[in-house]
Short mmCIF file of C-alpha atoms in Angstrom, two decimals:
data_model
loop_
_atom_site.label_atom_id
_atom_site.label_comp_id
_atom_site.label_asym_id
_atom_site.label_seq_id
_atom_site.Cartn_x
_atom_site.Cartn_y
_atom_site.Cartn_z
CA UNK A 10 87.40 110.43 51.84
CA UNK A 11 90.75 111.69 50.49
CA UNK A 12 92.97 110.40 53.24
CA UNK A 13 96.11 111.64 51.48
CA UNK A 14 95.26 115.19 52.50
CA UNK A 15 95.96 114.54 56.18
CA UNK A 16 97.72 111.23 56.57
CA UNK A 17 100.45 112.11 59.00
CA UNK A 18 100.07 110.93 62.62
CA UNK A 19 103.31 112.40 63.93
CA UNK A 20 103.42 115.10 61.31
CA UNK A 21 99.82 116.09 61.88
CA UNK A 22 100.64 116.21 65.58
CA UNK A 23 103.57 118.51 64.80
CA UNK A 24 101.48 120.95 62.76
CA UNK A 25 98.79 120.97 65.40
CA UNK A 26 101.10 121.84 68.22
CA UNK A 27 102.90 124.58 66.31
CA UNK A 28 99.63 126.45 66.27
CA UNK A 29 98.94 125.54 69.89
CA UNK A 30 102.00 127.59 70.78
CA UNK A 31 100.81 130.53 68.67
CA UNK A 32 97.34 130.46 70.24
CA UNK A 33 98.25 130.29 73.94
CA UNK A 34 96.54 132.82 76.18
CA UNK A 35 98.85 134.93 78.33
CA UNK A 36 98.01 133.95 81.89
CA UNK A 37 98.65 135.70 85.18
CA UNK A 38 101.69 133.87 86.58
CA UNK A 39 100.36 133.66 90.13
CA UNK A 40 97.10 132.09 88.99
CA UNK A 41 99.00 129.83 86.65
CA UNK A 42 101.32 128.58 89.37
CA UNK A 43 98.36 127.46 91.51
CA UNK A 44 97.02 125.45 88.60
CA UNK A 45 100.42 124.06 87.58
CA UNK A 46 101.25 123.03 91.13
CA UNK A 47 97.92 121.26 91.54
CA UNK A 48 98.25 119.61 88.14
CA UNK A 49 101.77 118.41 88.99
CA UNK A 50 100.51 117.09 92.34
CA UNK A 51 97.74 114.91 90.89
CA UNK A 52 100.10 113.48 88.29
CA UNK A 53 103.01 112.85 90.61
CA UNK A 54 100.72 111.14 93.14
CA UNK A 55 98.74 109.15 90.59
CA UNK A 56 99.51 105.86 92.34
CA UNK A 57 97.68 107.05 95.47
CA UNK A 58 95.30 109.63 93.98
CA UNK A 59 92.50 108.98 91.51
CA UNK A 60 91.78 111.96 89.32
CA UNK A 61 89.72 113.02 86.31
CA UNK A 62 90.86 116.21 84.62
CA UNK A 63 88.22 117.75 82.33
CA UNK A 64 89.04 120.39 79.71
CA UNK A 65 86.02 122.46 78.71
CA UNK A 66 85.48 123.85 75.22
CA UNK A 67 85.37 127.36 76.72
CA UNK A 68 88.87 126.99 78.18
CA UNK A 69 87.92 126.14 81.79
CA UNK A 70 89.39 123.06 83.49
CA UNK A 71 87.98 120.87 86.26
CA UNK A 72 89.96 118.36 88.32
CA UNK A 73 87.63 115.83 89.99
CA UNK A 74 88.51 113.75 93.05
CA UNK A 75 85.46 111.58 92.43
CA UNK A 76 82.90 111.60 89.64
CA UNK A 77 79.92 109.88 88.08
CA UNK A 78 78.16 109.96 84.73
CA UNK A 79 74.46 110.78 84.68
CA UNK A 80 73.30 109.23 81.42
CA UNK A 81 69.76 110.58 81.59
CA UNK A 82 71.05 114.15 81.95
CA UNK A 83 74.15 113.58 79.79
CA UNK A 84 76.27 115.25 82.47
CA UNK A 85 79.41 114.52 84.45
CA UNK A 86 79.42 115.51 88.10
CA UNK A 87 81.52 115.14 91.22
CA UNK A 88 83.64 116.83 93.83
CA UNK A 89 86.66 118.84 92.71
CA UNK A 90 88.14 122.17 91.63
CA UNK A 91 87.09 124.32 88.68
CA UNK A 92 89.76 126.62 87.17
CA UNK A 93 88.69 129.48 84.92
CA UNK A 94 90.40 130.54 81.70
CA UNK A 95 93.02 132.49 83.70
CA UNK A 96 93.58 129.34 85.77
CA UNK A 97 92.31 130.96 88.94
CA UNK A 98 90.09 128.72 91.09
CA UNK A 99 86.47 129.46 90.20
CA UNK A 100 84.71 126.77 92.25
CA UNK A 101 85.61 124.16 94.87
CA UNK A 102 83.19 121.40 95.80
CA UNK A 103 80.33 119.94 93.77
CA UNK A 104 80.70 120.50 90.00
CA UNK A 105 78.45 119.43 87.14
CA UNK A 106 79.33 119.73 83.44
CA UNK A 107 77.29 118.75 80.34
CA UNK A 108 79.22 116.26 78.19
CA UNK A 109 78.69 118.44 75.12
CA UNK A 110 80.80 121.15 76.75
CA UNK A 111 83.83 118.87 77.20
CA UNK A 112 86.77 119.02 74.77
CA UNK A 113 89.05 116.34 76.21
CA UNK A 114 89.48 114.36 79.45
CA UNK A 115 92.56 113.04 81.21
CA UNK A 116 92.41 110.37 83.91
CA UNK A 117 94.19 107.45 85.57
CA UNK A 118 90.96 105.59 86.45
CA UNK A 119 91.10 102.66 84.05
CA UNK A 120 88.41 100.55 85.76
CA UNK A 121 85.80 103.31 85.51
CA UNK A 122 86.71 104.10 81.90
CA UNK A 123 86.43 100.43 80.90
CA UNK A 124 82.88 100.25 82.29
CA UNK A 125 80.55 100.28 79.28
CA UNK A 126 78.12 102.63 81.03
CA UNK A 127 80.88 105.27 80.95
CA UNK A 128 81.57 105.03 77.23
CA UNK A 129 80.71 108.69 76.58
CA UNK A 130 83.55 109.59 78.96
CA UNK A 131 85.90 106.97 77.47
CA UNK A 132 85.46 108.51 74.01
CA UNK A 133 87.23 111.66 75.25
CA UNK A 134 89.61 110.24 77.85
CA UNK A 135 93.40 110.15 77.58
CA UNK A 136 94.62 107.54 80.08
CA UNK A 137 97.65 108.97 81.89
CA UNK A 138 100.15 107.02 84.01
CA UNK A 139 97.68 104.16 84.38
CA UNK A 140 98.83 101.47 86.80
CA UNK A 141 99.15 98.59 84.33
CA UNK A 142 101.82 95.92 84.11
CA UNK A 143 104.03 96.26 81.05
CA UNK A 144 107.08 94.26 80.06
CA UNK A 145 110.57 95.12 81.20
CA UNK A 146 111.64 95.66 77.61
CA UNK A 147 109.08 98.47 77.32
CA UNK A 148 110.18 100.07 80.59
CA UNK A 149 113.83 100.21 79.54
CA UNK A 150 113.09 101.43 75.98
CA UNK A 151 109.82 103.39 76.30
CA UNK A 152 110.06 105.29 73.01
CA UNK A 153 110.16 102.02 71.07
CA UNK A 154 107.13 100.36 72.69
CA UNK A 155 104.39 98.86 70.55
CA UNK A 156 101.60 101.11 69.33
CA UNK A 157 98.93 100.62 66.71
CA UNK A 158 95.46 101.59 65.65
CA UNK A 159 92.86 98.82 65.27
CA UNK A 160 94.55 95.88 63.53
CA UNK A 161 92.56 93.60 61.22
CA UNK A 162 93.23 89.99 60.23
CA UNK A 163 91.79 87.68 57.60
CA UNK A 164 92.76 84.75 59.84
CA UNK A 165 92.25 85.33 63.55
CA UNK A 166 95.17 83.09 64.47
CA UNK A 167 97.64 85.16 62.43
CA UNK A 168 100.32 87.04 64.35
CA UNK A 169 100.83 90.78 64.24
CA UNK A 170 103.28 90.51 61.32
CA UNK A 171 100.41 89.18 59.18
CA UNK A 172 97.99 92.03 59.89
CA UNK A 173 95.92 92.72 56.78
CA UNK A 174 95.08 96.34 57.63
CA UNK A 175 95.67 99.06 60.21
CA UNK A 176 92.77 101.49 60.64
CA UNK A 177 92.81 105.33 60.70
CA UNK A 178 96.43 105.58 61.87
CA UNK A 179 96.62 109.37 61.54
CA UNK A 180 93.61 110.10 63.78
CA UNK A 181 95.20 110.79 67.17
CA UNK A 182 92.35 112.91 68.63
CA UNK A 183 88.53 113.18 68.34
CA UNK A 184 88.60 116.22 66.04
CA UNK A 185 90.92 114.30 63.69
CA UNK A 186 88.47 111.45 63.11
CA UNK A 187 88.93 110.17 59.56
CA UNK A 188 87.90 107.40 57.22
CA UNK A 189 90.70 105.09 56.09
CA UNK A 190 90.48 102.60 53.21
CA UNK A 191 92.98 99.75 53.05
CA UNK A 192 93.50 96.98 50.52
CA UNK A 193 93.23 93.53 52.08
CA UNK A 194 95.04 92.03 49.05
CA UNK A 195 92.29 89.46 48.93
CA UNK A 196 90.14 88.21 46.00
CA UNK A 197 87.10 86.19 46.96
CA UNK A 198 84.04 84.60 45.40
CA UNK A 199 82.73 83.43 48.76
CA UNK A 200 79.47 84.80 50.09
CA UNK A 201 80.75 85.65 53.59
CA UNK A 202 83.95 87.41 54.69
CA UNK A 203 85.28 86.98 58.23
CA UNK A 204 87.73 89.52 59.70
CA UNK A 205 89.15 89.77 63.21
CA UNK A 206 89.70 93.20 64.78
CA UNK A 207 92.09 93.56 67.71
CA UNK A 208 93.37 96.24 70.07
CA UNK A 209 96.99 95.25 70.68
CA UNK A 210 98.40 98.47 72.16
CA UNK A 211 98.05 100.78 75.15
CA UNK A 212 95.44 102.87 73.39
CA UNK A 213 91.72 103.52 73.42
CA UNK A 214 90.22 102.86 69.98
CA UNK A 215 87.04 104.80 69.26
CA UNK A 216 85.43 103.28 66.17
CA UNK A 217 82.52 104.88 64.35
CA UNK A 218 81.92 102.67 61.31
CA UNK A 219 83.30 99.62 59.51
CA UNK A 220 82.50 98.65 55.91
CA UNK A 221 83.90 96.63 53.06
CA UNK A 222 84.48 98.05 49.61
CA UNK A 223 84.02 95.14 47.19
CA UNK A 224 85.06 95.58 43.55
CA UNK A 225 83.67 92.91 41.22
CA UNK A 226 86.37 91.73 38.82
CA UNK A 227 87.02 88.70 36.57
CA UNK A 228 89.25 85.95 37.87
CA UNK A 229 92.85 86.67 36.92
CA UNK A 230 92.40 90.44 37.12
CA UNK A 231 93.20 92.69 40.08
CA UNK A 232 91.89 95.98 41.45
CA UNK A 233 94.11 98.50 43.23
CA UNK A 234 93.31 101.76 45.00
CA UNK A 235 95.17 105.02 44.54
CA UNK A 236 96.21 107.48 47.23
CA UNK A 237 93.07 109.43 46.27
CA UNK A 238 90.80 106.42 46.91
CA UNK A 239 90.06 105.76 43.26
CA UNK A 240 90.02 102.13 42.13
CA UNK A 241 91.56 100.67 38.96
CA UNK A 242 91.25 97.25 37.37
CA UNK A 243 94.56 96.16 35.87
CA UNK A 244 95.73 93.43 33.57
CA UNK A 245 99.33 92.37 33.18
CA UNK A 246 101.74 93.38 35.98
CA UNK A 247 105.44 93.51 35.12
CA UNK A 248 108.13 93.10 37.75
CA UNK A 249 111.21 95.32 37.97
CA UNK A 250 114.18 94.45 35.83
CA UNK A 251 116.47 96.60 37.97
CA UNK A 252 116.22 98.43 41.29
CA UNK A 253 119.02 100.61 42.64
CA UNK A 254 119.49 102.62 45.84
CA UNK A 255 122.72 104.64 46.08
CA UNK A 256 124.13 102.34 43.40
CA UNK A 257 123.26 99.20 45.38
CA UNK A 258 121.13 96.47 43.79
CA UNK A 259 117.94 96.04 45.89
CA UNK A 260 115.91 94.08 43.34
CA UNK A 261 115.71 90.95 45.50
CA UNK A 262 113.94 92.87 48.27
CA UNK A 263 111.16 94.34 46.09
CA UNK A 264 110.59 91.75 43.38
CA UNK A 265 107.96 89.70 45.21
CA UNK A 266 105.22 90.26 47.79
CA UNK A 267 106.78 88.47 50.72
CA UNK A 268 108.53 89.19 54.01
CA UNK A 269 111.69 90.54 52.36
CA UNK A 270 111.73 94.36 52.39
CA UNK A 271 114.02 97.13 51.25
CA UNK A 272 114.64 99.91 53.76
CA UNK A 273 117.46 102.32 54.51
CA UNK A 274 118.79 103.61 57.80
CA UNK A 275 118.19 107.23 58.74
CA UNK A 276 120.86 109.88 58.40
CA UNK A 277 122.77 110.19 61.70
CA UNK A 278 122.42 113.99 61.89
CA UNK A 279 119.57 114.92 59.51
CA UNK A 280 116.15 113.23 59.60
CA UNK A 281 115.08 115.37 56.62
CA UNK A 282 117.80 113.89 54.37
CA UNK A 283 116.27 112.42 51.18
CA UNK A 284 117.11 109.25 49.30
CA UNK A 285 116.21 107.92 45.85
CA UNK A 286 115.32 104.46 44.58
CA UNK A 287 115.56 103.98 40.80
CA UNK A 288 113.35 101.34 39.15
CA UNK A 289 113.64 100.03 35.58
CA UNK A 290 111.00 98.07 33.65
CA UNK A 291 111.46 96.45 30.22
CA UNK A 292 109.24 95.04 27.50
CA UNK A 293 106.16 97.19 28.20
CA UNK A 294 104.37 98.76 25.22
CA UNK A 295 101.24 100.22 26.84
CA UNK A 296 100.70 103.89 27.70
CA UNK A 297 98.07 103.56 30.44
CA UNK A 298 100.24 102.38 33.31
CA UNK A 299 100.31 102.50 37.09
CA UNK A 300 103.11 101.82 39.55
CA UNK A 301 102.14 99.20 42.14
CA UNK A 302 103.82 99.62 45.54
CA UNK A 303 103.52 97.50 48.68
CA UNK A 304 104.95 99.54 51.54
CA UNK A 305 104.77 100.60 55.17
CA UNK A 306 106.53 103.02 57.47
CA UNK A 307 109.54 102.31 59.61
CA UNK A 308 109.38 103.15 63.32
CA UNK A 309 110.83 106.63 62.85
CA UNK A 310 107.43 108.33 63.06
CA UNK A 311 106.52 106.24 66.13
CA UNK A 312 109.68 107.49 67.83
CA UNK A 313 108.87 111.12 66.96
CA UNK A 314 105.28 110.84 68.18
CA UNK A 315 106.33 109.34 71.50
CA UNK A 316 109.00 112.02 71.88
CA UNK A 317 106.46 114.77 71.33
CA UNK A 318 104.02 113.27 73.84
CA UNK A 319 106.84 112.89 76.34
CA UNK A 320 107.83 116.54 75.95
CA UNK A 321 104.23 117.51 76.79
CA UNK A 322 104.50 115.66 80.11
CA UNK A 323 101.70 116.39 82.55
CA UNK A 324 100.35 119.11 80.21
CA UNK A 325 99.34 116.59 77.54
CA UNK A 326 95.64 117.21 78.21
CA UNK A 327 96.12 120.97 77.94
CA UNK A 328 97.74 120.58 74.53
CA UNK A 329 95.09 118.20 73.22
CA UNK A 330 92.28 120.47 74.42
CA UNK A 331 93.72 123.18 72.13
CA UNK A 332 93.67 120.69 69.28
CA UNK A 333 89.99 120.05 69.97
CA UNK A 334 88.83 123.65 70.38
CA UNK A 335 90.81 125.73 67.87
CA UNK A 336 89.23 125.73 64.40
CA UNK A 337 92.22 127.54 62.90
CA UNK A 338 94.50 124.68 63.91
CA UNK A 339 92.28 122.10 62.24
CA UNK A 340 91.88 124.22 59.13
CA UNK A 341 95.62 124.28 58.56
CA UNK A 342 96.04 120.52 58.83
CA UNK A 343 95.62 120.10 55.07
CA UNK A 344 99.14 121.45 54.60
CA UNK A 345 101.33 118.38 55.25
CA UNK A 346 104.61 118.61 56.99
CA UNK A 347 106.89 119.31 54.06
CA UNK A 348 110.28 118.51 55.49
CA UNK A 349 109.85 114.74 55.74
CA UNK A 350 106.93 114.24 53.37
CA UNK A 351 105.73 111.08 51.71
CA UNK A 352 106.92 108.95 48.80
CA UNK A 353 107.22 111.06 45.66
CA UNK A 354 106.90 109.12 42.39
CA UNK A 355 108.47 110.31 39.12
CA UNK A 356 108.80 108.81 35.62
CA UNK A 357 111.53 109.71 33.11
CA UNK A 358 110.46 111.43 29.89
CA UNK A 359 112.82 110.44 27.07
CA UNK A 360 111.92 113.41 24.85
CA UNK A 361 112.53 116.14 27.41
CA UNK A 362 115.14 114.14 29.32
CA UNK A 363 113.41 115.18 32.56
CA UNK A 364 111.86 113.47 35.56
CA UNK A 365 108.08 114.10 35.56
CA UNK A 366 106.23 114.14 38.88
CA UNK A 367 103.36 111.62 38.99
CA UNK A 368 102.07 111.76 42.58
CA UNK A 369 103.02 111.58 46.26
CA UNK A 370 101.66 108.81 48.47
CA UNK A 371 101.60 108.50 52.24
CA UNK A 372 100.14 105.94 54.62
CA UNK A 373 100.69 106.18 58.36
CA UNK A 374 101.63 103.10 60.33
CA UNK A 375 104.48 100.58 60.68
CA UNK A 376 102.39 97.39 60.94
CA UNK A 377 100.21 96.50 57.94
CA UNK A 378 101.58 96.89 54.42
CA UNK A 379 99.75 99.20 52.04
CA UNK A 380 99.16 97.93 48.50
CA UNK A 381 98.45 100.91 46.24
CA UNK A 382 98.64 102.06 42.62
CA UNK A 383 100.09 105.34 41.38
CA UNK A 384 98.67 106.08 37.88
CA UNK A 385 101.32 107.63 35.63
CA UNK A 386 99.29 110.58 34.37
CA UNK A 387 100.12 111.93 30.88
CA UNK A 388 102.67 109.17 30.43
CA UNK A 389 103.64 108.37 26.83
CA UNK A 390 105.69 105.25 26.25
CA UNK A 391 108.70 106.24 24.18
CA UNK A 392 110.90 103.18 24.29
CA UNK A 393 111.52 99.66 25.47
CA UNK A 394 112.64 100.75 28.95
CA UNK A 395 110.59 102.67 31.51
CA UNK A 396 112.38 104.43 34.36
CA UNK A 397 110.69 105.27 37.67
CA UNK A 398 112.17 107.22 40.58
CA UNK A 399 111.02 107.14 44.20
CA UNK A 400 112.12 110.01 46.44
CA UNK A 401 111.59 110.02 50.23
CA UNK A 402 113.15 110.71 53.62
CA UNK A 403 115.92 108.26 54.49
CA UNK A 404 114.99 105.65 57.07
CA UNK A 405 111.26 106.35 56.94
CA UNK A 406 109.86 103.70 54.57
CA UNK A 407 109.99 99.95 53.96
CA UNK A 408 109.19 98.51 50.50
CA UNK A 409 108.10 94.94 49.86
CA UNK A 410 107.17 95.13 46.17
CA UNK A 411 107.25 97.39 43.11
CA UNK A 412 105.62 96.50 39.78
CA UNK A 413 104.21 98.24 36.72
CA UNK A 414 100.58 97.44 35.85
CA UNK A 415 98.58 97.97 32.67
CA UNK A 416 95.46 99.93 33.70
CA UNK A 417 92.31 98.68 31.97
CA UNK A 418 89.56 100.76 33.57
CA UNK A 419 88.46 102.63 36.66
CA UNK A 420 85.88 100.77 38.76
CA UNK A 421 83.44 101.69 41.51
CA UNK A 422 83.28 99.17 44.39
CA UNK A 423 80.07 98.20 46.15
CA UNK A 424 79.80 99.22 49.80
CA UNK A 425 79.07 96.28 52.11
CA UNK A 426 77.82 96.86 55.67
CA UNK A 427 78.48 94.61 58.65
CA UNK A 428 76.19 91.61 58.99
CA UNK A 429 77.30 90.24 62.36
CA UNK A 430 79.76 90.89 65.20
CA UNK A 431 80.87 88.43 67.85
CA UNK A 432 82.85 89.06 71.01
CA UNK A 433 84.06 86.08 73.05
CA UNK A 434 82.31 83.87 70.46
CA UNK A 435 78.90 85.38 71.32
CA UNK A 436 76.78 87.69 69.12
CA UNK A 437 77.32 91.34 70.09
CA UNK A 438 74.23 93.19 68.87
CA UNK A 439 75.15 96.43 70.65
CA UNK A 440 78.51 96.65 68.87
CA UNK A 441 76.84 95.83 65.55
CA UNK A 442 74.52 98.81 66.00
CA UNK A 443 77.44 101.07 66.92
CA UNK A 444 79.50 100.19 63.82
CA UNK A 445 76.78 99.87 61.20
CA UNK A 446 76.69 103.51 60.10
CA UNK A 447 78.46 106.86 60.36
CA UNK A 448 76.66 108.47 63.30
CA UNK A 449 77.16 109.51 66.93
CA UNK A 450 77.44 105.93 68.19
CA UNK A 451 80.95 104.59 68.76
CA UNK A 452 82.45 101.28 69.77
CA UNK A 453 85.12 101.63 72.46
CA UNK A 454 87.91 99.05 72.17
CA UNK A 455 90.38 98.64 75.03
CA UNK A 456 93.77 96.85 75.05
CA UNK A 457 93.27 93.10 74.67
CA UNK A 458 89.82 93.39 73.04
CA UNK A 459 89.07 91.18 70.03
CA UNK A 460 86.00 91.24 67.78
CA UNK A 461 84.96 88.87 64.98
CA UNK A 462 83.43 90.75 62.05
CA UNK A 463 81.25 89.18 59.34
CA UNK A 464 80.23 90.69 55.99
CA UNK A 465 77.83 89.10 53.50
CA UNK A 466 78.74 89.79 49.87
CA UNK A 467 76.13 90.18 47.09
CA UNK A 468 75.70 87.30 44.71
CA UNK A 469 77.81 87.66 41.58
CA UNK A 470 76.01 87.93 38.25
CA UNK A 471 78.70 86.28 36.13
CA UNK A 472 80.71 83.11 36.44
CA UNK A 473 84.46 83.35 37.01
CA UNK A 474 83.99 86.63 38.87
CA UNK A 475 84.95 87.54 42.40
CA UNK A 476 85.47 90.56 44.58
CA UNK A 477 88.66 92.43 45.35
CA UNK A 478 88.18 93.40 49.00
CA UNK A 479 89.06 96.68 50.73
CA UNK A 480 88.34 97.64 54.33
CA UNK A 481 86.90 101.04 55.23
CA UNK A 482 87.29 102.10 58.87
CA UNK A 483 86.28 105.41 60.44
CA UNK A 484 87.24 106.61 63.91
CA UNK A 485 90.13 107.84 66.02
CA UNK A 486 92.36 106.68 68.86
CA UNK A 487 93.81 108.06 72.09
CA UNK A 488 97.31 107.13 73.24
CA UNK A 489 97.80 106.08 76.86
CA UNK A 490 100.53 108.27 78.34
CA UNK A 491 103.19 106.14 80.06
CA UNK A 492 104.66 107.15 83.42
CA UNK A 493 108.14 107.34 81.91
CA UNK A 494 106.91 109.84 79.31
CA UNK A 495 105.73 112.23 82.02
CA UNK A 496 109.25 112.31 83.39
CA UNK A 497 110.56 113.59 80.04
CA UNK A 498 108.56 116.83 80.10
CA UNK A 499 110.31 119.58 78.17
CA UNK A 500 107.88 122.05 76.60
CA UNK A 501 110.71 124.35 75.49
CA UNK A 502 112.24 121.52 73.46
CA UNK A 503 108.82 120.58 72.14
CA UNK A 504 108.40 124.10 70.79
CA UNK A 505 111.81 123.98 69.10
CA UNK A 506 111.06 120.55 67.66
CA UNK A 507 107.80 121.74 66.16
CA UNK A 508 109.22 124.98 64.82
CA UNK A 509 111.77 122.93 62.86
CA UNK A 510 114.76 124.19 64.81
CA UNK A 511 117.76 122.61 63.06
CA UNK A 512 119.75 121.98 66.22
CA UNK A 513 116.80 120.27 67.94
CA UNK A 514 116.17 118.05 64.91
CA UNK A 515 119.86 117.19 64.78
CA UNK A 516 119.60 116.08 68.41
CA UNK A 517 116.53 114.00 67.54
CA UNK A 518 118.47 112.34 64.72
CA UNK A 519 121.31 111.48 67.09
CA UNK A 520 118.87 110.14 69.70
CA UNK A 521 116.99 108.06 67.13
CA UNK A 522 120.25 106.40 66.13
CA UNK A 523 120.49 105.04 69.67
CA UNK A 524 117.12 103.32 69.20
CA UNK A 525 117.07 102.52 65.48
CA UNK A 526 118.91 99.19 65.53
CA UNK A 527 116.77 97.77 68.35
CA UNK A 528 113.41 99.43 67.72
CA UNK A 529 111.98 96.64 65.59
CA UNK A 530 112.71 93.98 68.20
CA UNK A 531 111.41 96.08 71.11
CA UNK A 532 108.33 97.21 69.18
CA UNK A 533 107.11 93.77 68.15
CA UNK A 534 107.95 92.13 71.47
CA UNK A 535 105.96 94.67 73.51
CA UNK A 536 102.59 94.00 71.86
CA UNK A 537 99.65 93.82 74.28
CA UNK A 538 97.85 90.48 74.54
CA UNK A 539 95.63 91.23 77.54
CA UNK A 540 95.55 94.17 79.92
CA UNK A 541 96.66 93.38 83.47
#
């Protein structure tokens, strides 16, 4: 469950596709042109033509004109064309494929995918150029449109800015399914916890399991998780006495957990450019300390992800099928994308007069804030002032709070399973079964869906105790590919982007500057309430 090993949605996507390029099979150009022409036809005529494009694990591809799911046989069948690995036509007419042989699916048939009897298909289906009504603001600024994984709320009437957690944000494909643990920043001695889960984006959420991690702790104490999903009870937390970025005082932005955040703007020509934030703490005598950070991403990674998907164009399914079928690609995902990286934390050693690396943290997603602790390993307090340095890519992070906590002990939370789920205020026993354990059953959540989740906490043994609550979510999501993205197809530029070509990344930096000042407004105002 070490989510820090592969936390990068855009950056994971980048690594994946680099290897996609290196693993492409050399195809006969005449065969390939037949396939490419047909593929372009079904995408360009998506308003008039229903299609289902199926990528097999063995490299074959079927394009169905009509199809149906046979649940008893666990097969998909219909009329269409089957292309072999060389992209020559193998079969025309009736085709049947076992679901277990399918890597990924691409379709524009929203109504059929939303049908619960077709959930096995929906779990693998990228919705492409679906005919849905989206706001004008999203049409004019498509690379800034709202996107999220499942969002969770402690109060179901809260708006998106108050989201308590954002689930498995790095899991952009079935083979990337991961568990994600998020602090809800919530201490409770109640017996029942109510959360609301929403799908507020043009995405298919495929959810395997939901749990609470509940850490029993005395009133007045707090428990924080580290980037390695270890949990620490802390005592006194000291606020910063000084916070500087490029010589500018930013203490007011990070002194309290509130809506005031520190963030920088990206470099206009270099998205890899680093910045530093220097933090000072006074009057702390303890050695066992941890830096508390409340943070989230800016919309830079959202922009890069949407750019990459746009460059794929009508070959998006072909690229994602490689992600699903190439074990070498998945094996190399543990090596994070070094150029942009996460938030590196250092402390200053007075004896050696050097900055000592403590850890690097990373959490994908621009919506919910992440409240985490970074233990200062091997730290020895040598004076009345403690200096901390944060190093990260400019324009990539937003900070709400920084504090220094006295670590008292490591704790092991109890795991709490779901007790009840409601949809439309009615008990949903089928969804409860799907989310109760880590198995082959998945809940499919479509744009506009909302679920009420209930967890019953164990009775506490001692008075003045409560639980610090963390949410564990496991699953993945599939982006819906907008029509405007298909028009931006440029696989040559995609390759240069993913091979870290300096000129291409300079162009991306320049393009991002055109969006950066308006991205926040466009992003939040294009949230999905209901699908139309």
